[in-house]
Amino acid sequence: MAGPDLLLATPIPAPLRAALAERFTLHEGDPPPGIRAVVGGGAMKIDAALLARLPALEIVAIHGVGHDRLDLDALDARGICVTTTAGALTEDVADQAIALMLAVQRRVAANDALVRGGGWAAPLGRRASGRRIGIFGLGRIGHAIALRAAPFAGALLYCARAEKPVPWHFVPDIAALAEASEVLILAAPGGPETDRIVDAGVLDRLGPDGVLINIARGSLVDQDALIAALAEQRIAGAGLDVFAQEPNVPEALRTRDTVVLAPHQGSATGEGRAEMRDLVLANLDAHFAGRPLPTPLIRPVSHDARPGR
């Protein structure tokens, strides 16, 4: 017997797709009006126009934690549930942030390419320990990054919506955080509030010895400003797992050996993806059985962390 109609809004891993196919009637592309559930990655877009075509929709299950392309107000107005896989990817994304931080400062990728090409004499790297490390966003992932970064840090600072009961130094806005930091790690959600919040001014405050690490969303960074700051050596380097127009990465970033690049791999471990799959299924199973959702999306109270606010 066919299960409820479910729309796959983005590509998803094969194991999750197979498990969904056992429970639901899967659809892709142009959706029929009987769709009751939507599943997709954090980059999926659900706006009012799509919702108007889905009168029977009850739940959106995100395979990830990103939700900046969802019209949450329109979903709330319809009473449609939204779930994420919060918690399942925290440790892996935090590991990726530290890996990028070390790789940039110790020239891991550049030196690997040098040796593979038969070379040996390499430029000096930078000491990774004792740096002032700033983290923009102290949710689950930001907190996990902070725990990992603390042993490296000469000082550990953070900017969040409000000060938290943690042993690290609170900074009220990202411009001040950049100025006080030598390594700036981005771990905040995407969306209008943080769109291109790392602009030329913030990069200038980070300074010529500063390193930018982004495991959050490409939308947080003014990518053209970043390219200019790297080319003019107004910052020392960057480690990037996310980009403005994925999977398109500008040549100016691909060819600069002070930049370490990854293809949005923060949560890409076998263990993490298995936990994410299980959470998507658990949320859907709970919804259709009338049970409480394991990981519903909780919308934070809005506070602006832009410079000067």
Coordinates of C-alpha atoms in Angstrom, one line a residue:
M1 CA 0.0 0.0 0.0
A2 CA 1.4 3.4 -1.0
G3 CA 2.4 5.8 1.7
P4 CA 1.7 9.5 1.9
D5 CA 2.9 11.7 -1.0
L6 CA 6.4 13.2 -0.2
L7 CA 8.3 15.7 -2.3
L8 CA 12.1 15.5 -2.6
A9 CA 13.0 19.1 -2.9
T10 CA 16.8 18.6 -3.3
P11 CA 19.1 15.6 -3.9
I12 CA 19.5 13.5 -0.8
P13 CA 21.9 10.6 0.1
A14 CA 20.9 7.2 -1.4
P15 CA 20.3 5.5 2.0
L16 CA 17.8 8.2 3.1
R17 CA 16.1 8.0 -0.2
A18 CA 15.7 4.2 0.0
A19 CA 14.4 4.5 3.6
L20 CA 11.8 7.1 2.5
A21 CA 10.7 5.0 -0.4
E22 CA 9.7 2.3 2.0
R23 CA 7.4 4.7 3.8
F24 CA 6.2 7.2 1.3
T25 CA 5.3 7.7 -2.4
L26 CA 8.2 9.8 -3.6
H27 CA 7.9 12.7 -6.1
E28 CA 10.5 15.0 -7.7
G29 CA 10.1 18.0 -9.9
D30 CA 6.6 19.3 -10.5
P31 CA 4.7 18.3 -7.3
P32 CA 1.1 17.0 -7.2
P33 CA -1.3 18.9 -4.9
G34 CA -1.6 15.9 -2.5
I35 CA 2.0 16.3 -1.2
R36 CA 1.9 16.0 2.6
A37 CA 5.6 16.1 3.4
V38 CA 8.7 17.7 1.9
V39 CA 12.3 16.5 2.5
G40 CA 15.5 18.3 1.3
G41 CA 18.8 19.7 2.3
G42 CA 19.5 23.0 4.0
A43 CA 19.6 24.7 0.6
M44 CA 16.0 23.9 -0.4
K45 CA 13.8 26.8 -1.1
I46 CA 10.1 26.9 0.0
D47 CA 8.4 30.1 -0.6
A48 CA 4.8 31.3 -0.6
A49 CA 4.4 30.5 -4.4
L50 CA 5.4 26.8 -3.8
L51 CA 3.2 26.6 -0.7
A52 CA 0.2 27.7 -2.7
R53 CA 0.7 24.6 -4.9
L54 CA 0.9 22.3 -1.9
P55 CA -2.5 22.7 -0.1
A56 CA -2.1 19.4 1.8
L57 CA 1.4 20.0 3.1
E58 CA 1.9 19.1 6.8
I59 CA 5.6 18.9 7.4
V60 CA 9.0 20.0 6.1
A61 CA 11.9 17.8 7.2
I62 CA 15.3 19.3 6.6
H63 CA 18.2 17.0 6.1
G64 CA 20.6 19.5 7.8
V65 CA 20.1 22.6 9.9
G66 CA 20.0 25.4 7.3
H67 CA 16.6 27.0 6.8
D68 CA 17.4 30.4 5.4
R69 CA 15.6 29.7 2.1
L70 CA 12.4 28.7 3.8
D71 CA 9.6 31.3 4.2
L72 CA 9.0 30.5 7.9
D73 CA 6.3 33.1 8.3
A74 CA 4.3 31.5 5.5
L75 CA 4.9 28.0 6.9
D76 CA 3.8 29.2 10.4
A77 CA 0.7 30.8 9.0
R78 CA -0.3 27.4 7.6
G79 CA 0.6 25.5 10.7
I80 CA 3.2 23.5 8.8
C81 CA 5.8 21.7 11.0
V82 CA 9.5 22.2 10.2
T83 CA 12.1 19.9 11.6
T84 CA 15.9 19.8 11.3
T85 CA 18.6 17.3 12.1
A86 CA 20.0 19.5 14.9
G87 CA 22.6 17.8 17.0
A88 CA 23.5 15.1 14.4
L89 CA 26.0 17.2 12.6
T90 CA 27.3 19.4 15.5
E91 CA 30.5 17.4 16.2
D92 CA 31.5 16.9 12.6
V93 CA 31.0 20.5 11.6
A94 CA 33.0 21.7 14.7
D95 CA 35.8 19.3 13.7
Q96 CA 35.8 20.8 10.2
A97 CA 36.2 24.3 11.6
I98 CA 39.3 23.3 13.6
A99 CA 40.7 21.3 10.7
L100 CA 40.4 24.4 8.4
M101 CA 41.9 26.7 11.1
L102 CA 45.0 24.5 11.4
A103 CA 45.2 23.8 7.7
V104 CA 45.3 27.5 6.8
Q105 CA 47.9 28.5 9.5
R106 CA 50.2 25.5 8.9
R107 CA 49.8 25.6 5.1
V108 CA 48.7 21.9 5.1
A109 CA 47.0 21.9 1.6
A110 CA 49.7 24.1 0.0
N111 CA 52.5 22.0 1.4
D112 CA 50.8 18.8 0.4
A113 CA 50.6 20.1 -3.2
L114 CA 54.2 21.2 -3.0
V115 CA 55.5 17.7 -2.0
R116 CA 53.3 15.9 -4.4
G117 CA 54.8 18.1 -7.2
G118 CA 58.3 17.1 -6.2
G119 CA 59.1 20.2 -4.2
W120 CA 60.4 20.5 -0.7
A121 CA 61.3 24.2 0.2
A122 CA 58.2 25.7 1.6
P123 CA 57.3 29.2 3.0
L124 CA 57.0 29.4 6.8
G125 CA 53.6 28.8 8.3
R126 CA 52.0 30.5 11.3
R127 CA 51.9 29.2 14.9
A128 CA 48.3 28.0 15.5
S129 CA 48.5 28.1 19.3
G130 CA 48.1 31.2 21.4
R131 CA 46.0 33.0 18.9
R132 CA 43.0 35.2 19.8
I133 CA 40.1 33.2 18.4
G134 CA 36.7 34.8 17.8
I135 CA 33.5 32.8 17.1
F136 CA 30.5 34.5 15.5
G137 CA 27.5 32.5 16.6
L138 CA 27.4 30.4 19.8
G139 CA 24.6 28.0 19.1
R140 CA 25.2 24.2 19.3
I141 CA 27.9 24.2 16.6
G142 CA 29.6 27.4 17.8
H143 CA 29.7 26.1 21.3
A144 CA 31.3 22.8 20.1
I145 CA 33.9 24.8 18.1
A146 CA 34.7 26.9 21.2
L147 CA 35.3 23.7 23.3
R148 CA 37.7 22.5 20.6
A149 CA 39.3 25.9 20.1
A150 CA 39.9 26.8 23.7
P151 CA 43.1 24.7 24.1
F152 CA 44.6 26.5 21.1
A153 CA 43.5 30.0 22.1
G154 CA 45.5 32.7 23.9
A155 CA 42.0 34.3 24.2
L156 CA 38.6 33.0 23.2
L157 CA 35.9 35.4 22.3
Y158 CA 32.4 35.1 20.9
C159 CA 29.5 37.2 19.5
A160 CA 26.0 35.9 19.9
R161 CA 22.4 37.2 20.1
A162 CA 23.0 37.7 23.9
E163 CA 25.7 37.0 26.4
K164 CA 25.8 33.4 27.6
P165 CA 26.9 31.7 30.9
V166 CA 30.2 30.4 29.4
P167 CA 33.8 31.1 30.4
W168 CA 34.6 33.0 27.2
H169 CA 34.6 36.7 26.5
F170 CA 31.4 38.1 25.0
V171 CA 31.7 40.8 22.3
P172 CA 28.5 42.6 21.2
D173 CA 29.0 42.8 17.4
I174 CA 31.0 41.2 14.7
A175 CA 33.1 44.3 13.8
A176 CA 34.4 44.4 17.4
L177 CA 34.9 40.7 17.4
A178 CA 37.0 40.8 14.2
E179 CA 39.1 43.6 15.6
A180 CA 39.8 41.7 18.8
S181 CA 40.5 38.4 16.9
E182 CA 43.4 36.9 14.9
V183 CA 41.2 34.0 13.8
L184 CA 37.5 34.7 13.0
I185 CA 35.3 31.6 12.8
L186 CA 31.7 31.9 11.4
A187 CA 29.1 29.6 12.9
A188 CA 25.9 31.7 12.7
P189 CA 22.8 30.8 10.6
G190 CA 22.2 32.3 7.2
G191 CA 19.3 34.6 6.4
P192 CA 18.6 38.4 6.0
E193 CA 20.0 39.2 9.4
T194 CA 23.5 37.9 8.6
D195 CA 23.6 38.4 4.8
R196 CA 27.1 39.5 3.8
I197 CA 27.7 40.5 7.4
V198 CA 31.4 39.9 6.9
D199 CA 32.1 42.8 4.5
A200 CA 35.2 44.9 3.6
G201 CA 35.0 46.8 6.9
V202 CA 34.9 43.6 9.0
L203 CA 37.8 42.1 7.0
D204 CA 39.8 45.3 7.5
R205 CA 39.2 45.0 11.2
L206 CA 40.4 41.4 11.2
G207 CA 43.6 42.8 9.7
P208 CA 46.7 41.6 7.7
D209 CA 47.5 38.8 10.2
G210 CA 43.9 37.6 10.5
V211 CA 42.4 34.4 9.2
L212 CA 38.7 33.8 8.3
I213 CA 37.1 30.4 8.7
N214 CA 33.6 29.8 7.4
I215 CA 31.7 26.6 8.0
A216 CA 28.3 28.3 8.3
R217 CA 26.8 29.7 5.0
G218 CA 28.4 31.4 2.1
S219 CA 25.8 34.2 2.4
L220 CA 27.5 35.5 5.5
V221 CA 30.5 36.7 3.5
D222 CA 30.7 39.4 0.9
Q223 CA 32.7 37.1 -1.4
D224 CA 34.0 39.9 -3.7
A225 CA 35.3 41.8 -0.6
L226 CA 37.0 38.6 0.6
I227 CA 38.7 38.0 -2.7
A228 CA 39.9 41.6 -2.7
A229 CA 41.2 41.4 0.9
L230 CA 43.1 38.3 0.1
A231 CA 44.6 39.7 -3.1
E232 CA 45.7 42.9 -1.3
Q233 CA 46.9 40.9 1.7
R234 CA 44.6 42.8 4.0
I235 CA 44.0 39.4 5.7
A236 CA 46.4 36.5 5.9
G237 CA 44.2 33.7 4.7
A238 CA 40.9 31.8 4.8
G239 CA 39.5 28.4 5.2
L240 CA 36.2 28.0 3.4
D241 CA 33.7 25.1 3.4
V242 CA 30.8 27.2 2.0
F243 CA 30.5 29.7 -0.8
A244 CA 28.2 32.3 -2.2
Q245 CA 27.0 30.3 -5.3
E246 CA 27.7 26.7 -4.6
P247 CA 29.1 24.7 -6.3
N248 CA 30.7 27.6 -8.2
V249 CA 33.9 28.7 -6.6
P250 CA 35.7 31.7 -8.1
E251 CA 39.1 31.1 -9.7
A252 CA 40.5 33.8 -7.5
L253 CA 39.9 31.6 -4.4
R254 CA 40.9 28.3 -6.2
T255 CA 44.3 29.6 -7.2
R256 CA 45.4 31.3 -3.9
D257 CA 47.6 29.1 -1.7
T258 CA 46.7 31.0 1.4
V259 CA 43.1 29.7 1.1
V260 CA 42.0 26.1 2.0
L261 CA 38.8 25.0 0.3
A262 CA 36.3 22.2 1.0
P263 CA 33.1 21.3 -1.0
H264 CA 30.6 21.9 1.8
Q265 CA 31.8 18.9 3.7
G266 CA 31.2 20.0 7.3
S267 CA 28.7 17.2 8.1
A268 CA 30.1 14.7 5.6
T269 CA 31.1 11.7 7.7
G270 CA 29.5 8.3 7.6
E271 CA 28.5 8.5 11.2
G272 CA 27.0 12.0 10.9
R273 CA 25.0 11.2 7.8
A274 CA 23.6 8.0 9.4
E275 CA 22.4 10.1 12.4
M276 CA 21.0 12.7 10.1
R277 CA 19.1 10.1 8.1
D278 CA 17.7 8.5 11.3
L279 CA 16.5 11.9 12.6
V280 CA 14.7 12.8 9.3
L281 CA 12.9 9.5 9.5
A282 CA 12.2 9.8 13.2
N283 CA 10.6 13.3 12.7
L284 CA 8.5 12.1 9.8
D285 CA 7.4 8.9 11.7
A286 CA 6.5 10.9 14.8
H287 CA 4.5 13.4 12.8
F288 CA 2.4 10.8 10.9
A289 CA 1.9 8.8 14.2
G290 CA 0.7 11.9 16.1
R291 CA 3.7 11.9 18.4
P292 CA 5.9 14.9 19.5
L293 CA 8.6 15.7 17.0
P294 CA 12.2 14.8 18.1
T295 CA 13.8 17.9 16.7
P296 CA 11.4 20.7 15.6
L297 CA 12.9 23.9 14.4
I298 CA 13.0 26.5 17.2
R299 CA 13.1 30.0 15.9
P300 CA 15.4 32.3 17.9
V301 CA 14.5 35.8 19.1
S302 CA 16.0 38.2 16.6
H303 CA 18.9 40.5 17.6
D304 CA 21.0 42.3 15.2
A305 CA 24.8 41.7 15.5
R306 CA 25.8 44.0 12.7
P307 CA 28.5 46.6 13.3
G308 CA 27.4 49.4 15.5
R309 CA 24.1 47.8 16.5

